[in-house]
Amino acid sequence: MGDSAGVSVNGQYPPIQELAKTAHIKNFEQYEAMYKRSLEDPENFWGELARENLDWFRDFDQSVVGTVNKGDVAWFLNGQLNVSVNCIDRHVKKHADKVAIIWEADEIGQGREITYTELLEETCRVANAMKHAGVKKGDTVAIYMPMIPEIAFVMLACTRIGAVHSVVFAGFSADALRDRLIDANTHWVFTSDEGKRGGRTLPLKQIVDVAVDGLDFVRNVFVFKRTHNPDVKMNPKIDVDMDEEMKRHRPYCAAEFMNAEDLMFILYTSGSTGAPKGIAHTTAGYLLYAMITCKYTFDLQPDDIYACVADAGWITGHSYIIYGPLANGVTTLMFESTPMYPDHGRYWDLIQRYKVTKFYTAPTAIRALMARGNDKIKEYDLSSLKILGSVGEPINPEAWKWYYEVVGNRQCYIADTYWQTETGGHIGVGLPGATPMKPGSCTKPFFGIDFVVTDENGNEIKGNDIEGQLCIRKPWPGMARTVYGNHNRYLLTYMSSHKGLYFTGDGCRRDKDGYYFITGRIDDVLCTSGHRIGTAEVENTLVAHSVVAEAAVIGIPHRIKGEGICCFVMLVDGVKGSNEVEKELVQQVRAQIGAFASPDLVVLVPGLPKTRSGKIMRRVLRKITKLSTETGGHIGVGLPGATPMKPGSCTKPFFGIDFVVTDENGNEIKGNDIEGQLCIRKPWPGMARTVYGNHNRYLLTYMSTHKGLYFTGDGCRRDKDGYYFITGRIDDVLCTSGHRIGTAEVENTLVAHSVVAEAAVIGIPHRIKGEGICCFVTLVEGVKPSKEVEKELVQQVRAHIGAFASPDLVVLVPGLPKTRSGKIMRRVLRKISHGEEDSLGDVSTLADPSVVPILITNTKAALVGKSF
């Protein structure tokens, strides 16, 4: 490595010494002291920062109240301020002619610069235009615009008059935009005639027209002219030509006094349930956190030319193109184009022309440029650079090193930033003058962020050199306050699964030095090219196509994007799979969501694996795409030249596989002509080594229930000749007609019916389906058993889950066999339903043994006339 920043023994790159001399945080000891105080005394730590860095109309009484687990956090109580005043007015007083925004247009040479004075005037004109149209404090305004300066004017104008902005990325489809307009009940939309990106023209006004068609609550569409295309149609009833409207209004607008907890903006992010979540951020906490994280992460200095080349349609653009830099009074660059237009030297050209000092982009772009080699970079002078940031997803070590060595010439600090829409700003990041770097690590938590690593049950895992799920213990100013219009969803998504903690949804590893490495999403959200995309949203789009019966979407490793989109699709009966169908489905996603969500791989399949609750088992699909299973290959199989065959038997164990049959308590059952649970005693080369990102889950799933053994999860019979017959899953998952159905989901559906007190579901042999569904049901007091009740319960399951889960047998009983601890004994139910009541054994240990003879009688009665 280079002389200026060598690598220490443990793989750490020291901070850049030249930066440390003038940095806000000059060494690791200063960081540790400030971090400790931020956790122990948040009231004064954040209170002092708020008073030092923001201008207030009215001082606040208290810094923070509430707790993470209750979702009642509030910051800077009774304080009043205005975001636009803090981002513009106060800087005009000090340096009116300083450049606030450099706009780098799609075509080189067509950009412009906006001073802080000009920014104030343009913001006020937009604010007055909104007020003239009837926009009031608290109203929601949608923004669907390209990366032109006017998007900043509109966002800041909203904050000036107290309107709530909802920026929608201009790559979203008309349908996606429409959904967001409806969810936020948005009466006003800002857009542009067209957009420009990478030499292409984007029909933004046309998309908005489709989105608002039939939405009577939309009062106006404000249209800025980007291309001045005369063919773009204007509707005189609702459209407002902003080029003309701006000329009508004063360049002054008084700023509203906003309470600290007033809603500032809504930003939609993907959720695992399909419907995007409107993440709601409030005024003072968000602004302070965006400002302070921007200041310390990029060590902002007055003469910096700061360039974040993201889009304002995402949280990165909100926090680190608009609000963070402008609150700090620096010059921020807005980039309309792509890193590859007109060629792959575009980034390096703008850095050289503007002498950019702090540069912020995504690993996807870094990897794409790395793939093009180093020759282009050598054509440009990048010596102005001091800090290089990475955002949107974890950056792989190879890309990190290229960014550091080739782009930064080993003279720049790499700020690998970890955060989310919901956090408002960086929560894991190194500080340039203080924190040693590690490739692939976001290093340490930011001030006020109390990281907690837990197992999948929410129990904290202490110490270092551990892996688990990443949570946060204490509130911080930038945290989202709610999901717009659905606070219960906010609590369920972030606060319910890990009691007393905010759950990030990400897995992580904390190494021996206490450095954090983000291992990826635990929920069903993909991060492709820095965009968060809900698998459910893509699945719903696919299923909306007439040829699709069902779909499952997962992420796959992608050399450029980091994570690609893989779609497993089951077609409706009668439709044959073909390349044409695959292309049509890709186009369906592009059209309904946007090109950024375009699938990288479509796999047409006859069926999909599902969890106990009926949720698609993406773990299985991920294993398949990586060409692996837990066992790595066959463990029970006959060899063609050696093993006599038996119909229905996997015959004998493969080399190295030491099968063990146990009872349900994990005790080995020796000999032949036995039945039990199948385990393996000794390791074999092909066995899986862990569950990625969660070794504790691996141990709990496979090694904890049957001490000293690997538990397959399957039941088996070993006949008198020592041949093995797999009898099926014993973990409460049925496989009927190829569908995996969780017994718990069927039970919950039955119990949801008003006549049902309790239910237990098991599998029964079925000559067509392989495994049928048998439901033992106890009714509430006063309801008499009848054929009508049985039919009604069958219909209940069909209606709520699907026809494929339709019960084959419903047995109405007065009680269920349970252990003394209250657990339902499905083993007893299986024996009875299979006609093996003679082998039940001693039932006196049951909580109520008297239920057994009634179960036998009622089951036999229910089976009359049935043929499975």
PDB file of C-alpha atoms in Angstrom, residues 139-284:
ATOM      1  CA  ASP A 139     -51.097  20.494   3.371  1.00  0.00           C
ATOM      2  CA  THR A 140     -49.261  17.770   1.457  1.00  0.00           C
ATOM      3  CA  VAL A 141     -47.530  18.612  -1.838  1.00  0.00           C
ATOM      4  CA  ALA A 142     -46.162  15.923  -4.172  1.00  0.00           C
ATOM      5  CA  ILE A 143     -42.972  16.540  -6.172  1.00  0.00           C
ATOM      6  CA  TYR A 144     -42.226  14.402  -9.250  1.00  0.00           C
ATOM      7  CA  MET A 145     -39.342  16.212 -10.883  1.00  0.00           C
ATOM      8  CA  PRO A 146     -35.971  15.684 -12.533  1.00  0.00           C
ATOM      9  CA  MET A 147     -32.716  16.746 -10.932  1.00  0.00           C
ATOM     10  CA  ILE A 148     -32.979  20.432 -11.754  1.00  0.00           C
ATOM     11  CA  PRO A 149     -32.542  23.361  -9.320  1.00  0.00           C
ATOM     12  CA  GLU A 150     -36.303  23.876  -9.242  1.00  0.00           C
ATOM     13  CA  ILE A 151     -36.758  20.696  -7.199  1.00  0.00           C
ATOM     14  CA  ALA A 152     -34.731  22.337  -4.440  1.00  0.00           C
ATOM     15  CA  PHE A 153     -36.763  25.543  -4.767  1.00  0.00           C
ATOM     16  CA  VAL A 154     -40.011  23.595  -4.325  1.00  0.00           C
ATOM     17  CA  MET A 155     -38.804  21.514  -1.384  1.00  0.00           C
ATOM     18  CA  LEU A 156     -37.510  24.586   0.427  1.00  0.00           C
ATOM     19  CA  ALA A 157     -40.656  26.554  -0.431  1.00  0.00           C
ATOM     20  CA  CYS A 158     -42.759  23.845   1.201  1.00  0.00           C
ATOM     21  CA  THR A 159     -40.732  24.145   4.403  1.00  0.00           C
ATOM     22  CA  ARG A 160     -41.037  27.934   4.241  1.00  0.00           C
ATOM     23  CA  ILE A 161     -44.844  27.943   4.354  1.00  0.00           C
ATOM     24  CA  GLY A 162     -45.208  24.775   6.437  1.00  0.00           C
ATOM     25  CA  ALA A 163     -46.477  22.498   3.661  1.00  0.00           C
ATOM     26  CA  VAL A 164     -45.474  18.814   3.861  1.00  0.00           C
ATOM     27  CA  HIS A 165     -43.593  17.659   0.782  1.00  0.00           C
ATOM     28  CA  SER A 166     -43.713  14.151  -0.610  1.00  0.00           C
ATOM     29  CA  VAL A 167     -40.981  13.731  -3.213  1.00  0.00           C
ATOM     30  CA  VAL A 168     -41.481  10.768  -5.546  1.00  0.00           C
ATOM     31  CA  PHE A 169     -38.453   9.559  -7.501  1.00  0.00           C
ATOM     32  CA  ALA A 170     -38.936  10.482 -11.159  1.00  0.00           C
ATOM     33  CA  GLY A 171     -38.155   6.922 -12.218  1.00  0.00           C
ATOM     34  CA  PHE A 172     -41.378   5.607 -10.708  1.00  0.00           C
ATOM     35  CA  SER A 173     -44.251   4.667 -13.009  1.00  0.00           C
ATOM     36  CA  ALA A 174     -47.612   6.419 -13.227  1.00  0.00           C
ATOM     37  CA  ASP A 175     -49.201   3.654 -11.132  1.00  0.00           C
ATOM     38  CA  ALA A 176     -46.580   3.959  -8.397  1.00  0.00           C
ATOM     39  CA  LEU A 177     -46.972   7.739  -8.353  1.00  0.00           C
ATOM     40  CA  ARG A 178     -50.752   7.424  -8.250  1.00  0.00           C
ATOM     41  CA  ASP A 179     -50.580   5.076  -5.238  1.00  0.00           C
ATOM     42  CA  ARG A 180     -48.485   7.622  -3.355  1.00  0.00           C
ATOM     43  CA  LEU A 181     -50.782  10.515  -4.250  1.00  0.00           C
ATOM     44  CA  ILE A 182     -53.764   8.570  -2.946  1.00  0.00           C
ATOM     45  CA  ASP A 183     -52.033   7.459   0.251  1.00  0.00           C
ATOM     46  CA  ALA A 184     -51.001  11.015   1.160  1.00  0.00           C
ATOM     47  CA  ASN A 185     -54.251  12.592  -0.141  1.00  0.00           C
ATOM     48  CA  THR A 186     -52.159  15.042  -2.138  1.00  0.00           C
ATOM     49  CA  HIS A 187     -53.986  17.985  -3.738  1.00  0.00           C
ATOM     50  CA  TRP A 188     -50.986  19.564  -5.497  1.00  0.00           C
ATOM     51  CA  VAL A 189     -48.279  18.052  -7.707  1.00  0.00           C
ATOM     52  CA  PHE A 190     -45.090  19.667  -8.992  1.00  0.00           C
ATOM     53  CA  THR A 191     -43.455  18.266 -12.117  1.00  0.00           C
ATOM     54  CA  SER A 192     -41.556  19.239 -15.258  1.00  0.00           C
ATOM     55  CA  ASP A 193     -42.519  19.053 -18.916  1.00  0.00           C
ATOM     56  CA  GLU A 194     -39.776  16.477 -19.418  1.00  0.00           C
ATOM     57  CA  GLY A 195     -36.581  15.297 -17.804  1.00  0.00           C
ATOM     58  CA  LYS A 196     -33.116  14.601 -19.173  1.00  0.00           C
ATOM     59  CA  ARG A 197     -30.849  11.798 -18.068  1.00  0.00           C
ATOM     60  CA  GLY A 198     -27.989  10.070 -19.838  1.00  0.00           C
ATOM     61  CA  GLY A 199     -28.925  11.638 -23.190  1.00  0.00           C
ATOM     62  CA  ARG A 200     -32.505  10.364 -22.934  1.00  0.00           C
ATOM     63  CA  THR A 201     -35.678  12.405 -22.577  1.00  0.00           C
ATOM     64  CA  LEU A 202     -38.141  11.368 -19.856  1.00  0.00           C
ATOM     65  CA  PRO A 203     -41.874  12.137 -20.360  1.00  0.00           C
ATOM     66  CA  LEU A 204     -42.565  13.281 -16.817  1.00  0.00           C
ATOM     67  CA  LYS A 205     -45.626  15.446 -17.490  1.00  0.00           C
ATOM     68  CA  GLN A 206     -47.174  12.613 -19.498  1.00  0.00           C
ATOM     69  CA  ILE A 207     -46.618  10.210 -16.581  1.00  0.00           C
ATOM     70  CA  VAL A 208     -48.196  12.679 -14.147  1.00  0.00           C
ATOM     71  CA  ASP A 209     -51.201  13.104 -16.447  1.00  0.00           C
ATOM     72  CA  VAL A 210     -51.811   9.355 -16.338  1.00  0.00           C
ATOM     73  CA  ALA A 211     -51.272   9.242 -12.564  1.00  0.00           C
ATOM     74  CA  VAL A 212     -53.778  12.018 -11.750  1.00  0.00           C
ATOM     75  CA  ASP A 213     -56.419  10.917 -14.258  1.00  0.00           C
ATOM     76  CA  GLY A 214     -59.631  10.410 -12.294  1.00  0.00           C
ATOM     77  CA  LEU A 215     -58.161  11.729  -9.016  1.00  0.00           C
ATOM     78  CA  ASP A 216     -60.642  14.518  -8.382  1.00  0.00           C
ATOM     79  CA  PHE A 217     -58.863  15.631  -5.225  1.00  0.00           C
ATOM     80  CA  VAL A 218     -55.800  16.822  -7.230  1.00  0.00           C
ATOM     81  CA  ARG A 219     -56.401  20.542  -7.683  1.00  0.00           C
ATOM     82  CA  ASN A 220     -53.277  21.678  -9.548  1.00  0.00           C
ATOM     83  CA  VAL A 221     -50.285  20.304 -11.407  1.00  0.00           C
ATOM     84  CA  PHE A 222     -47.462  22.870 -11.412  1.00  0.00           C
ATOM     85  CA  VAL A 223     -45.224  22.414 -14.472  1.00  0.00           C
ATOM     86  CA  PHE A 224     -41.669  23.727 -14.813  1.00  0.00           C
ATOM     87  CA  LYS A 225     -40.143  23.807 -18.297  1.00  0.00           C
ATOM     88  CA  ARG A 226     -36.984  21.733 -18.634  1.00  0.00           C
ATOM     89  CA  THR A 227     -36.966  21.016 -22.379  1.00  0.00           C
ATOM     90  CA  HIS A 228     -39.629  23.544 -23.515  1.00  0.00           C
ATOM     91  CA  ASN A 229     -41.085  20.880 -25.790  1.00  0.00           C
ATOM     92  CA  PRO A 230     -44.185  22.461 -27.433  1.00  0.00           C
ATOM     93  CA  ASP A 231     -45.757  19.020 -27.889  1.00  0.00           C
ATOM     94  CA  VAL A 232     -46.186  18.561 -24.125  1.00  0.00           C
ATOM     95  CA  LYS A 233     -49.892  19.093 -23.509  1.00  0.00           C
ATOM     96  CA  MET A 234     -51.191  21.399 -20.802  1.00  0.00           C
ATOM     97  CA  ASN A 235     -54.625  21.051 -19.231  1.00  0.00           C
ATOM     98  CA  PRO A 236     -55.919  24.586 -18.545  1.00  0.00           C
ATOM     99  CA  LYS A 237     -58.254  23.242 -15.835  1.00  0.00           C
ATOM    100  CA  ILE A 238     -55.540  22.113 -13.444  1.00  0.00           C
ATOM    101  CA  ASP A 239     -52.088  22.715 -14.995  1.00  0.00           C
ATOM    102  CA  VAL A 240     -50.053  25.770 -13.983  1.00  0.00           C
ATOM    103  CA  ASP A 241     -47.151  26.974 -16.145  1.00  0.00           C
ATOM    104  CA  MET A 242     -44.538  27.722 -13.482  1.00  0.00           C
ATOM    105  CA  ASP A 243     -42.276  29.656 -15.859  1.00  0.00           C
ATOM    106  CA  GLU A 244     -45.059  32.219 -16.197  1.00  0.00           C
ATOM    107  CA  GLU A 245     -46.325  31.864 -12.626  1.00  0.00           C
ATOM    108  CA  MET A 246     -42.910  32.671 -11.138  1.00  0.00           C
ATOM    109  CA  LYS A 247     -42.955  36.056 -12.906  1.00  0.00           C
ATOM    110  CA  ARG A 248     -46.173  37.000 -11.100  1.00  0.00           C
ATOM    111  CA  HIS A 249     -44.906  36.622  -7.546  1.00  0.00           C
ATOM    112  CA  ARG A 250     -42.661  38.567  -5.201  1.00  0.00           C
ATOM    113  CA  PRO A 251     -39.211  37.247  -4.293  1.00  0.00           C
ATOM    114  CA  TYR A 252     -40.135  37.595  -0.629  1.00  0.00           C
ATOM    115  CA  CYS A 253     -42.314  35.351   1.501  1.00  0.00           C
ATOM    116  CA  ALA A 254     -42.460  35.451   5.289  1.00  0.00           C
ATOM    117  CA  ALA A 255     -41.408  32.187   6.912  1.00  0.00           C
ATOM    118  CA  GLU A 256     -43.914  30.261   9.016  1.00  0.00           C
ATOM    119  CA  PHE A 257     -43.105  29.616  12.659  1.00  0.00           C
ATOM    120  CA  MET A 258     -42.967  25.819  12.775  1.00  0.00           C
ATOM    121  CA  ASN A 259     -43.121  23.754  15.942  1.00  0.00           C
ATOM    122  CA  ALA A 260     -40.198  21.379  16.378  1.00  0.00           C
ATOM    123  CA  GLU A 261     -42.402  18.301  15.955  1.00  0.00           C
ATOM    124  CA  ASP A 262     -44.459  19.605  13.010  1.00  0.00           C
ATOM    125  CA  LEU A 263     -44.425  17.197  10.083  1.00  0.00           C
ATOM    126  CA  MET A 264     -41.781  18.280   7.560  1.00  0.00           C
ATOM    127  CA  PHE A 265     -41.962  15.647   4.812  1.00  0.00           C
ATOM    128  CA  ILE A 266     -43.153  12.197   3.825  1.00  0.00           C
ATOM    129  CA  LEU A 267     -40.885   9.914   1.821  1.00  0.00           C
ATOM    130  CA  TYR A 268     -42.111   6.549   0.599  1.00  0.00           C
ATOM    131  CA  THR A 269     -39.898   3.537   1.030  1.00  0.00           C
ATOM    132  CA  SER A 270     -40.467  -0.083   0.167  1.00  0.00           C
ATOM    133  CA  GLY A 271     -42.022  -2.465   2.663  1.00  0.00           C
ATOM    134  CA  SER A 272     -42.096  -6.250   2.729  1.00  0.00           C
ATOM    135  CA  THR A 273     -45.912  -6.323   2.609  1.00  0.00           C
ATOM    136  CA  GLY A 274     -46.183  -4.676  -0.811  1.00  0.00           C
ATOM    137  CA  ALA A 275     -47.677  -1.303   0.077  1.00  0.00           C
ATOM    138  CA  PRO A 276     -44.907   1.342   0.249  1.00  0.00           C
ATOM    139  CA  LYS A 277     -44.587   3.065   3.623  1.00  0.00           C
ATOM    140  CA  GLY A 278     -44.835   6.846   3.919  1.00  0.00           C
ATOM    141  CA  ILE A 279     -41.975   7.565   6.314  1.00  0.00           C
ATOM    142  CA  ALA A 280     -42.757  10.759   8.225  1.00  0.00           C
ATOM    143  CA  HIS A 281     -40.000  13.104   9.424  1.00  0.00           C
ATOM    144  CA  THR A 282     -40.504  16.118  11.644  1.00  0.00           C
ATOM    145  CA  THR A 283     -38.925  19.537  11.483  1.00  0.00           C
ATOM    146  CA  ALA A 284     -36.279  20.219  14.131  1.00  0.00           C
TER     147      ALA A 284
END
